[in-house]
Coordinates of C-alpha atoms in Angstrom, one line a residue:
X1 CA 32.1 99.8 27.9
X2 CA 32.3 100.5 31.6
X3 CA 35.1 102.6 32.6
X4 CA 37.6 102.0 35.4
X5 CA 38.9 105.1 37.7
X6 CA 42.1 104.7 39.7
X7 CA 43.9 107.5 41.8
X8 CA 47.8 108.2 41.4
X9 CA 48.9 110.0 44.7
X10 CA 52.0 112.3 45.2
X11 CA 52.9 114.1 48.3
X12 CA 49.9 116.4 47.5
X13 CA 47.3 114.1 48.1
X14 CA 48.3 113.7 52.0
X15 CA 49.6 117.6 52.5
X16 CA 46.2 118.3 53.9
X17 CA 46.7 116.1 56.5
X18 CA 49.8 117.3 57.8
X19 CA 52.2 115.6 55.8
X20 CA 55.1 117.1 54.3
X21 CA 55.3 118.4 50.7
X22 CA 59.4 117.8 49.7
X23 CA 60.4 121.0 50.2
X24 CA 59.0 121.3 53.1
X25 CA 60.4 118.1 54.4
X26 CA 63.9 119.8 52.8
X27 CA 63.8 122.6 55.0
X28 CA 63.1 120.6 58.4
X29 CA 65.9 119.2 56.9
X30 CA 68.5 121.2 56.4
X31 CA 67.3 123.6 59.3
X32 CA 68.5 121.0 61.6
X33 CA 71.1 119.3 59.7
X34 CA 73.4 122.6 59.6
X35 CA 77.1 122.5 58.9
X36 CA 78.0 123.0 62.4
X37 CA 75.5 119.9 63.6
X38 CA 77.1 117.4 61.0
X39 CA 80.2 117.6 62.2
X40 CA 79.3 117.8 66.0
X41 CA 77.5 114.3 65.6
X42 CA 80.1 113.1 63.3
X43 CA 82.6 113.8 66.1
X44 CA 80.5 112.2 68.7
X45 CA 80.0 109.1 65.8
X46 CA 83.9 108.7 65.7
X47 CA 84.4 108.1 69.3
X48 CA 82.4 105.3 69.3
X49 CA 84.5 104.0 66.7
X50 CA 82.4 104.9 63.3
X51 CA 82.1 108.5 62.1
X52 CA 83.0 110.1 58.2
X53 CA 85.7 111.1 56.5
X54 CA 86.2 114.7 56.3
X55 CA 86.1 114.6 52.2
X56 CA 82.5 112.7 52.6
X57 CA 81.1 114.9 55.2
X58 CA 81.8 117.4 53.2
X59 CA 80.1 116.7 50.1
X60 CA 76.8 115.9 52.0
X61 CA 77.7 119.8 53.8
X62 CA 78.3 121.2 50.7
X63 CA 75.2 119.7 48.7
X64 CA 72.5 120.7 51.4
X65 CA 74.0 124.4 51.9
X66 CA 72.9 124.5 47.8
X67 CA 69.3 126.0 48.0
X68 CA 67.9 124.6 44.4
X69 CA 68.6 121.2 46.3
X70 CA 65.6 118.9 47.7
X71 CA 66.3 116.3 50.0
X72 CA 65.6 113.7 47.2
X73 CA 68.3 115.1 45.2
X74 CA 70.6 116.1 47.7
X75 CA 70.2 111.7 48.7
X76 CA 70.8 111.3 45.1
X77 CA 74.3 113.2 45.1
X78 CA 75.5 110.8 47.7
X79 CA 75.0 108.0 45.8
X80 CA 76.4 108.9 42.6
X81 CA 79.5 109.6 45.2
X82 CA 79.4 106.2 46.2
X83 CA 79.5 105.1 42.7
X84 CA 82.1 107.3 41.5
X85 CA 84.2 106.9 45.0
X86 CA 85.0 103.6 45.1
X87 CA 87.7 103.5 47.3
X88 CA 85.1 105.6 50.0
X89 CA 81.8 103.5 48.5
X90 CA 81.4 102.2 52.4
X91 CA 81.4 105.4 54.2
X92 CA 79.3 107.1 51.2
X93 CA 76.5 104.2 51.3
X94 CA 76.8 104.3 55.2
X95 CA 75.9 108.5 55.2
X96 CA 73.0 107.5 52.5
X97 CA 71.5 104.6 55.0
X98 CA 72.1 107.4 57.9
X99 CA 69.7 110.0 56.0
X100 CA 66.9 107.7 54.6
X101 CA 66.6 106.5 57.9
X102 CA 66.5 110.6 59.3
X103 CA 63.6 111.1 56.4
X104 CA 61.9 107.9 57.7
X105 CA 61.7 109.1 61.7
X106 CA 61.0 113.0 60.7
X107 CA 57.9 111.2 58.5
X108 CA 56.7 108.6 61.1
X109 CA 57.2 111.4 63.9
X110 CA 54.4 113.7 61.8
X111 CA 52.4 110.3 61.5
X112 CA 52.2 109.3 64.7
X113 CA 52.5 112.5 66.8
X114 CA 49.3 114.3 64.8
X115 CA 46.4 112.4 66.2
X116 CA 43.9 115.4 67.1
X117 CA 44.9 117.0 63.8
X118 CA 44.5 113.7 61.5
X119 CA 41.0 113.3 63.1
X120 CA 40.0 116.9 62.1
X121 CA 40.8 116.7 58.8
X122 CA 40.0 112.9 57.9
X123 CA 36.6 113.7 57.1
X124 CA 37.7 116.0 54.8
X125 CA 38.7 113.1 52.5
X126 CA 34.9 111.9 52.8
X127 CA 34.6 112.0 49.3
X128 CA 36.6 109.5 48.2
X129 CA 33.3 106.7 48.8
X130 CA 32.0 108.5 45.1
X131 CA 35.5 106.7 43.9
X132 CA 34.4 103.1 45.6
X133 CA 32.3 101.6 43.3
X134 CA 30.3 98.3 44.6
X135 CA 31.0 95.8 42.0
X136 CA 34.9 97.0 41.3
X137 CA 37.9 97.9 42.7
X138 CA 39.3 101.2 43.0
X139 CA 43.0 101.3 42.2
X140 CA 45.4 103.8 44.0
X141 CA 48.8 103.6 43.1
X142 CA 50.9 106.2 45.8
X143 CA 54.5 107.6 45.8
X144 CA 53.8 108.4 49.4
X145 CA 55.4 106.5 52.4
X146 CA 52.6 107.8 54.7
X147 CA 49.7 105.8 56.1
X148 CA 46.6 108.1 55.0
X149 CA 45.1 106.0 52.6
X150 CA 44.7 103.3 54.8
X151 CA 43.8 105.7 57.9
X152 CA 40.6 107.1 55.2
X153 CA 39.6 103.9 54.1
X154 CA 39.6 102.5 57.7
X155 CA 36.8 105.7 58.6
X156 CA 34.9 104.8 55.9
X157 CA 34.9 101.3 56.6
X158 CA 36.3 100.9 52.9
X159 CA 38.5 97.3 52.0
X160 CA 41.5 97.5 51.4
X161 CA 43.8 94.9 49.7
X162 CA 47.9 95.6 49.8
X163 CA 48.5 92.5 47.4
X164 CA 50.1 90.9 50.4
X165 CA 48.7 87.3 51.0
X166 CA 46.6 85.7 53.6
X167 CA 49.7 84.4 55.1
X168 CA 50.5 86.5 59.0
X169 CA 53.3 86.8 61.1
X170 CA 53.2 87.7 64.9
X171 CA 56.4 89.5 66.6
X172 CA 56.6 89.9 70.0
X173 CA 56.1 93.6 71.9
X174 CA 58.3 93.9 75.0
X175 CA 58.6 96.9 78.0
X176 CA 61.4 97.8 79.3
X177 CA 61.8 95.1 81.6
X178 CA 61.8 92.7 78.3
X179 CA 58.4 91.1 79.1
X180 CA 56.1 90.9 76.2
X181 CA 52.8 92.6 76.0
X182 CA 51.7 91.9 72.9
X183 CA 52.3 91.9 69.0
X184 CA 52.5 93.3 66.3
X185 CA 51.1 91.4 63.7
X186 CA 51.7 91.8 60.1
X187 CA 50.6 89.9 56.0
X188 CA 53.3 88.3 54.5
X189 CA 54.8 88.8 50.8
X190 CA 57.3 86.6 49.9
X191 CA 60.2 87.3 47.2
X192 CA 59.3 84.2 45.5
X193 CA 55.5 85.6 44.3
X194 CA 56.9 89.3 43.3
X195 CA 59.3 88.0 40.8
X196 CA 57.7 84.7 39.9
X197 CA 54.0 85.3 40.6
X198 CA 51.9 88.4 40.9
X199 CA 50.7 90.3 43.9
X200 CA 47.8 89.2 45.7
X201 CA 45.2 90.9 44.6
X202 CA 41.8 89.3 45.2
X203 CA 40.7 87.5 42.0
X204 CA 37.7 87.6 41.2
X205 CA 37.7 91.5 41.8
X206 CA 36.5 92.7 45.2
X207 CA 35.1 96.3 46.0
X208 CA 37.0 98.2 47.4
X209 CA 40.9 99.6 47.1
X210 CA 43.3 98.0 45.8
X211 CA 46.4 100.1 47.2
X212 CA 49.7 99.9 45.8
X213 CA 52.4 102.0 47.3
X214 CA 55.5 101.9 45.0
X215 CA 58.3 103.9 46.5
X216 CA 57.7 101.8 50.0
X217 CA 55.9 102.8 53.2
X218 CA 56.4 103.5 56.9
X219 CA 54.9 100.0 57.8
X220 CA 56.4 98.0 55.1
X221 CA 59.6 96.1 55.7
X222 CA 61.7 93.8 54.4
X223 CA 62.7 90.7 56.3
X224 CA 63.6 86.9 56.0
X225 CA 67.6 88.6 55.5
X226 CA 65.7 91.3 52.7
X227 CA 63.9 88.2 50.9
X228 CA 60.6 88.9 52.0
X229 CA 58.1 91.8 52.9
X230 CA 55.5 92.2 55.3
X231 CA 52.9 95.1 56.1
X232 CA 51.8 95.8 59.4
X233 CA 48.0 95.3 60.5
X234 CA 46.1 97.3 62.2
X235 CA 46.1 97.2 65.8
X236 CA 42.1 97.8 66.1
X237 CA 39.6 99.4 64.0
X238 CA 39.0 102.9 62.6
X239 CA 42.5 105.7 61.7
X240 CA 43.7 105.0 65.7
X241 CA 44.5 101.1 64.6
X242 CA 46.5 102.0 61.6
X243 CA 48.7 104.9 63.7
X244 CA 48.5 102.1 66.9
X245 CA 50.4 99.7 64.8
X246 CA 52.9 101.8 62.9
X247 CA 53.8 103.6 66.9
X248 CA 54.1 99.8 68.3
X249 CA 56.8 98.4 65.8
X250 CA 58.8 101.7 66.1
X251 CA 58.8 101.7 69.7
X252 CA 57.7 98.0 71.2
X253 CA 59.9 95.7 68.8
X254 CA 63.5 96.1 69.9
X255 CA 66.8 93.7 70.8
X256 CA 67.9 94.4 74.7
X257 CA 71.5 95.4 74.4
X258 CA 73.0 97.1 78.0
X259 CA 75.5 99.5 77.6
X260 CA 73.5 101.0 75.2
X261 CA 71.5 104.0 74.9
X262 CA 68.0 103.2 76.0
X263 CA 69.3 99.3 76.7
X264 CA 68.8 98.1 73.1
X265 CA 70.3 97.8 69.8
X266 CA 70.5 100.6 67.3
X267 CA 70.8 99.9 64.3
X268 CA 70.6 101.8 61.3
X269 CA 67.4 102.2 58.7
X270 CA 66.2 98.6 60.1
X271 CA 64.8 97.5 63.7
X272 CA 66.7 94.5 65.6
X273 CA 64.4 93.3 67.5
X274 CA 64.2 89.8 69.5
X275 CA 62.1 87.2 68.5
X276 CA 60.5 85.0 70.3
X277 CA 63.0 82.7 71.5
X278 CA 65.0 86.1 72.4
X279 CA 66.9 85.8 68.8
X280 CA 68.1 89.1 67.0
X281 CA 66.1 89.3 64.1
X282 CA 65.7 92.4 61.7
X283 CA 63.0 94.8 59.8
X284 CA 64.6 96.7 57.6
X285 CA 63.0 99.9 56.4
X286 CA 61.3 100.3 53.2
X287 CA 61.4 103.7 51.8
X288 CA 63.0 104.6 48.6
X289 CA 64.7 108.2 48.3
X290 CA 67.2 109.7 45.9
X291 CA 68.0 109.9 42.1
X292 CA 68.5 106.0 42.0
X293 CA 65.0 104.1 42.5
X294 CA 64.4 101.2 40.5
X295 CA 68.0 101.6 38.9
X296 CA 69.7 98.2 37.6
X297 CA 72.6 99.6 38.2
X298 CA 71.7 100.6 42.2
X299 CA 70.9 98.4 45.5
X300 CA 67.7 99.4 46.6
X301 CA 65.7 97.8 49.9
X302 CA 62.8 97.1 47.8
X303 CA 62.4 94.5 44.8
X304 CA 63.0 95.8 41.7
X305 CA 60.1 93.3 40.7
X306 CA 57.9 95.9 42.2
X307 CA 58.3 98.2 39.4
X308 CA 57.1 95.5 37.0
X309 CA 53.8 95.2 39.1
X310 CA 53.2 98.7 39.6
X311 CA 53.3 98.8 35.2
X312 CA 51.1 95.6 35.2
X313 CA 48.2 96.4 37.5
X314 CA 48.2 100.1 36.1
X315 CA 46.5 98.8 32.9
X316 CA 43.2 97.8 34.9
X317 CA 42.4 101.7 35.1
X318 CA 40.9 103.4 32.2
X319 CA 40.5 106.9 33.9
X320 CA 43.4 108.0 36.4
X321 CA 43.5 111.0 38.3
X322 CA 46.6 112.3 39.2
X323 CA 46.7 114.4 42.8
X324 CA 49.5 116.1 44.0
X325 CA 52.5 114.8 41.7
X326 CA 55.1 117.0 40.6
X327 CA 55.8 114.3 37.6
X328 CA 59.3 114.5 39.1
X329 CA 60.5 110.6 38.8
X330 CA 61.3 109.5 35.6
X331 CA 60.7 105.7 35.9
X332 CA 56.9 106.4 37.2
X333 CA 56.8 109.0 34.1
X334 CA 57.6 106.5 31.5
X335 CA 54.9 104.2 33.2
X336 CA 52.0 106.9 33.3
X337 CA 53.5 107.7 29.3
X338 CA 52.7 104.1 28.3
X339 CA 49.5 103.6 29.9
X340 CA 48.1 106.6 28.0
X341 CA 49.9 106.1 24.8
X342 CA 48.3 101.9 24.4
X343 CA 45.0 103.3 24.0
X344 CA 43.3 106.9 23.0
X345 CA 40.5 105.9 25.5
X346 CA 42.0 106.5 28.7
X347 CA 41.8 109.5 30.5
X348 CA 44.4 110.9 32.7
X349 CA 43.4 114.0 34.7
X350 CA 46.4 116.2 36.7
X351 CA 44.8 117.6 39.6
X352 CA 46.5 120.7 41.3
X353 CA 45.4 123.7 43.7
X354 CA 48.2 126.2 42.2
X355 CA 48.6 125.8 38.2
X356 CA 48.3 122.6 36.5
X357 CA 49.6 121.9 33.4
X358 CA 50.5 119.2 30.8
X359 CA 54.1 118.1 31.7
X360 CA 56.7 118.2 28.3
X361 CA 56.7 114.1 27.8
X362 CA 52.7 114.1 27.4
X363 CA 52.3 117.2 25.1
X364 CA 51.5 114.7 22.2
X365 CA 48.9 113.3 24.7
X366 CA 47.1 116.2 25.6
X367 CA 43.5 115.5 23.5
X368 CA 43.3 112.8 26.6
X369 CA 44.4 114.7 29.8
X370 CA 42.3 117.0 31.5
X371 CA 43.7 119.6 34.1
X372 CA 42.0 120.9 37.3
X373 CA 43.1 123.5 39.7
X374 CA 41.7 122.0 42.7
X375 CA 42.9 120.6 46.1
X376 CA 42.8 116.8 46.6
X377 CA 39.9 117.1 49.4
X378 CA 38.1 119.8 46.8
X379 CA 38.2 117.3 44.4
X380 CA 36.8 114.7 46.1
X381 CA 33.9 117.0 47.4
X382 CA 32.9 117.7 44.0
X383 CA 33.2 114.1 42.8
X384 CA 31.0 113.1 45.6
X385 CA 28.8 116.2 45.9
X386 CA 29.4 117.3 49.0
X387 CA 28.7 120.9 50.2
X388 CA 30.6 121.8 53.2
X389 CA 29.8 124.3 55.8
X390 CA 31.5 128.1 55.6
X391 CA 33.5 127.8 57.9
X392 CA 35.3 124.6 57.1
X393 CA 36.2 126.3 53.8
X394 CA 37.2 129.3 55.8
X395 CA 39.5 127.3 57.7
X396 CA 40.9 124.2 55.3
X397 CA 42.3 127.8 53.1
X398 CA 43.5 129.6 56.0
X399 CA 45.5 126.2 57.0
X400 CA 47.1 126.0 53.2
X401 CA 47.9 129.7 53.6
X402 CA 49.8 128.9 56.6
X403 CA 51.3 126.2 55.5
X404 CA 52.3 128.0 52.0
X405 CA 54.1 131.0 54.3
X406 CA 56.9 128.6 56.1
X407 CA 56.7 127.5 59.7
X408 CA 58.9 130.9 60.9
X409 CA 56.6 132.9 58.8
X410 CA 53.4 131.8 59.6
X411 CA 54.2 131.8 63.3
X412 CA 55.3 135.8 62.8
X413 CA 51.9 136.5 60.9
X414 CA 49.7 134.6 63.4
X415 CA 51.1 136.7 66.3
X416 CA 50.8 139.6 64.6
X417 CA 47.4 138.4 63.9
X418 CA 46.9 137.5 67.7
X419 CA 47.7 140.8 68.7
X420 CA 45.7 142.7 66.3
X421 CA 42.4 140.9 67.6
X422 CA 43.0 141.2 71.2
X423 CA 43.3 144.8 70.4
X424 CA 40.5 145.1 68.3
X425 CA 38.2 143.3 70.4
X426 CA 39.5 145.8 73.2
X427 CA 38.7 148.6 71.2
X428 CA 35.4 147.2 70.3
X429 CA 34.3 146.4 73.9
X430 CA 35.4 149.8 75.4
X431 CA 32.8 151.5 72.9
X432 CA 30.3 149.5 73.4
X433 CA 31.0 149.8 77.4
X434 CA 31.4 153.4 76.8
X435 CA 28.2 153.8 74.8
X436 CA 25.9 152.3 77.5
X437 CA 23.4 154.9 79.5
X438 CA 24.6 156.3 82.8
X439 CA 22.6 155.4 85.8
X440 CA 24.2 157.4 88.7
X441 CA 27.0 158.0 87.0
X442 CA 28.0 154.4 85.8
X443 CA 27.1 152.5 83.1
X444 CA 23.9 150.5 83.2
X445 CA 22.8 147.7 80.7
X446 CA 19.0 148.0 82.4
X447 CA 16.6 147.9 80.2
X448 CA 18.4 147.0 77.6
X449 CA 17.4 143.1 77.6
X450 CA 18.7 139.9 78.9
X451 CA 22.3 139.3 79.5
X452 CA 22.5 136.4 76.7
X453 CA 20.8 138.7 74.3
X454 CA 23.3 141.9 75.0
X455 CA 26.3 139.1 74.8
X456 CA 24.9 137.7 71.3
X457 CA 24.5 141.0 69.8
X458 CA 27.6 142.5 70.9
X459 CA 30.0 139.6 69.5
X460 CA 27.5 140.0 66.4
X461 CA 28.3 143.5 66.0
X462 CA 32.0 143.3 66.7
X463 CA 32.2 140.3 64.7
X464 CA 33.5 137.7 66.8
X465 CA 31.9 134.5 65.1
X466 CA 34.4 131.5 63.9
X467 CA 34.2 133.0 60.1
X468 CA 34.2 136.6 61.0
X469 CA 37.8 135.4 62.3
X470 CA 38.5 133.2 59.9
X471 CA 38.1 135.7 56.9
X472 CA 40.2 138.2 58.6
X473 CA 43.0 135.6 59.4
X474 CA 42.9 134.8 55.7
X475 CA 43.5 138.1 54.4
X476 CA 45.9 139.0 57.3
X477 CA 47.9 136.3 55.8
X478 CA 47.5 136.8 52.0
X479 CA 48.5 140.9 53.0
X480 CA 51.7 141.3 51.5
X481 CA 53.4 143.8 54.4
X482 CA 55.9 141.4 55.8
X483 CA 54.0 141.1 59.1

C-alpha cells in the first residue's frame, strides 16, 4: 500500500529563517510594551477621544509583568476578561484587537525587512524536494502565520495549492498622491464553499503541496464584511514575489483620510483601503492568538469551518512529521490524537533539535511515533541526502547558539568575541612580524617566497579561515563565563 507523508509545522520549522519562536516573540514583546509605555500611549489614545480604563490597562500590565506568561496566554487573559467583564467587554475586546494587530506588524516587520538573510538560509530548506513526490501531493498543515513555505516552494519551483479557487480579485495600489500604480492581486475563497463545500483542492491530485495554514497567515484576510477570504499572489516569481506582495498590501492599499497621520485611515487589525471607485473597503487581518481559537463560545476572524477542514484533509496523510510544535493547542492535539488513533498504520514522527519526547495525550500511541532530535533543515538534509559543506554547519550552529542566548546576550558575547580576535590576530601578526630575518636592521620577507604565498600561510598558521572562526565563535558562545 503506498504511503502518504505530510509535514505539521510549528514555529520551529520557520525559526531558522529568522522567525520568531513564542518566547522570543514574548520578550520583543514585553521589552517594549513596559508598564510605563502602556500608559504613555494610553494617555496619548485618550486625547483623541479612545483610550482604556485604568482597571483594564491594568490587567494587560499586570499579566505581561508575570514571567511564566507567553504572549499567547497573556492574549488569552484578556479575553477571558472580556467574558467575565461584561459591563467593560468593549474596551477588553478593543485591547485584544490592539495586541493581535501589534503581534501581526512585529511578524510581517521580520518578514519583510529580512531579505539578504531569507536568501541565505532558503537553501537550507533544499531538502524538502525528497518530500515532493511526482504523482502525489505533499500535505503541510502549519500553525505559522509566516510566508516560508510558500517563499521555499517558490525556489524550488514546487506547486503550491492554498485550497483557494480559481476565482481573483484585483485591488488597487496608490502613492501618496492617490494615483494608482498597480495591484495587488489575490484567489478568492468564499464563506459559502468552507462551510457548505470543501476547499479547493485540485481533484484529481496534483504534485506538489498542498498547504493549509490553520491559525491564519500574514497574507490572508477576510473581506466581503468577514464573509469571505482571499490570499494574496505573488507579485513575480521566486521568494522576492511572495515578500513583494505581502510588503505591497501593508503599505500600497490604504483609504486617504487628511488630518490624519500619514493622510490615511488607521484602523485597527484590518486595512481600509479605497477601491476602485475611491470606496472604503476593508481586509481584515487573519491571525488567530490566545487561549480561545476555534472556541464556540468565542468570535474569531477566521471560520470556525476551517477547523473541520483542517481534521478532514489530515486523513489523506499516512506518515506525518511533526517539526517544531510544542503540542501546545488543545484543539490541534485532539486532531493529531484522532488521526493516529483510526488506524495503527500511520506514523507520526516529532522532530526536535533539543529533547523530543512523546507528549502525555499520545503515551498510549507511542508503538507508532518515532522521535528525532534534529533541526527542521537537518531533517530535510538527511531525508534528501544532502551533504553540506563545513562551514555551513559551522555557521547554521553558531546562528542557533546566538539565537538560544537572547538578543542582549548574544550581542555581549559577540563583542567580547570581536575583541578577543582583533587581539589575537594582533598578537599573531606581531610574532610573525617579529620572527622575520633582519636585513639592515629591519625585517625582510626576501627570500622567503611570493607575497600571496607568505599571506596564505600566515592566515593558515594563525588560523584565519571562515571555520577556524566559526569553531571558535561556537565555543566562545557555548563557554559558560558570563562574557
Amino acid at each position: 500500500m503506498k504511503r502518504f507523508a505530510g509535514l505539521f509545522l510549528g514555529a520551529g520549522a520557520s525559526a531558522e529563517l529568522g522567525m520568531p519562536l513564542a518566547w522570543e516573540l514574548t520578550a520583543e514583546i514585553k521589552n517594549w510594551l513596559t508598564a510605563n509605555k502602556l500608559q504613555q500611549l494610553n494617555e496619548g489614545w485618550k486625547t483623541q477621544g479612545g483610550g482604556y480604563q485604568d482597571v483594564v490597562l491594568n490587567d494587560l500590565i499586570s499579566i505581561l509583568a508575570r514571567p511564566e506568561v507567553h504572549y499567547e496566554a497573556a492574549l488569552g487573559f484578556i479575553e477571558a476578561q472580556f467574558r467575565r467583564q461584561r459591563a467593560l467587554a468593549q474596551q477588553y475586546h478593543g485591547l485584544y484587537s490592539w495586541l493581535v494587530d501589534l503581534v501581526y506588524h512585529l511578524l510581517w516587520f521580520r518578514q519583510v525587512n529580512n531579505a539578504s538573510f531569507l536568501s541565505r538560509r532558503l537553501p537550507d530548506y533544499d531538502g524538502l524536494t525528497a518530500l515532493v513526490d511526482s504523482s502525489a501531493p505533499l500535505w503541510i498543515f502549519s500553525l505559522n502565520h509566516d510566508v516560508m513555505v510558500e517563499a521555499i516552494a517558490a525556489r524550488l519551483s514546487i506547486p503550491i495549492y492554498s485550497g483557494f479557487s480559481d476565482e481573483t480579485v484585483s485591488l488597487p495600489r496608490r502613492n501618496k498622491q492617490l494615483q494608482k500604480i498597480g495591484e495587488v492581486r489575490a484567489q478568492v475563497l468564499t464563506g459559502q464553499e468552507l462551510d457548505l463545500g470543501a476547499m479547493q483542492f485540485p481533484n484529481p491530485p496534483k504534485p506538489g503541496i498542498y498547504l493549509l495554514k490553520v491559525h491564519g497567515a500574514l497574507d490572508v484576510f477576510t473581506f466581503n464584511d468577514g464573509k469571505d477570504l482571499l490570499k494574496l499572489i505573488p507579485d513575480g516569481s521566486g521568494p522576492a514575489g511572495v515578500i513583494d506582495v505581502l510588503r505591497a498590501a501593508n503599505e500600497d492599499l490604504f483609504y486617504p483620510l487628511p488630518g490624519m497621520p500619514g493622510g490615511r485611515a488607521k484602523t485597527t487589525n484590518e486595512i481600509a483601503y479605497a477601491d476602485e471607485q475611491g470606496e472604503m473597503q476593508f481586509l481584515r487581518r487573519s491571525l488567530l492568538a490566545g487561549a480561545f481559537k476555534f472556541d464556540q463560545r468565542a468570535s474569531q476572524v477566521l471560520p470556525l469551518s476551517l477547523l473541520k477542514h483542517f481534521k478532514a484533509n489530515i486523513n489523506f496523510v499516512s506518515d506525518l512529521a511533526c517539526i517544531g510544535y510544542a503540542f501546545g493547542d488543545n484543539h490541534i492535539n485532539a486532531v493529531l490524537r484522532e488521526w493516529l488513533e483510526f488506524s495503527p498504520e500511520r506514523q507520526l514522527e516529532i522532530i526536535d533539535p533539543i529533547s523530543p519526547n512523546i507528549p502525555a495525550f499520545l503515551l498510549h500511541l507511542a508503538p507508532q511515533i518515532k522521535l528525532t532530535k534534529s533541526f527542521a533543515t537537518d531533517y530535510l538534509d538527511e531525508r534528501a541526502g544532502i551533504v553540506r559543506p563545513r562551514r555551513a554547519t559551522l555557521e547554521k550552529r553558531a546562528v542557533a547558539a546566538l539565537r538560544k542566548l537572547g538578543k542582549e546576550r548574544a550581542y555581549t558575547k559577540l563583542g567580547s568575541f570581536l575583541r578577543q580576535e582583533k587581539s589575537r590576530i594582533a598578537e599573531g601578526l606581531k610574532a610573525k612580524i617579529e620572527a622575520l630575518p633582519l636585513d639592515d636592521g629591519k625585517p625582510s620577507v626576501e627570500g622567503l617566497g611570493p607575497p600571496d604565498e607568505i599571506a596564505g600561510q600566515w592566515a593558515s598558521e594563525i588560523e584565519l579561515s571562515d571555520e577556524d572562526a566559526l569553531d571558535r565563535l561556537l565555543s566562545h558562545l557555548e563557554r559558560q563565563d558570563g562574557s
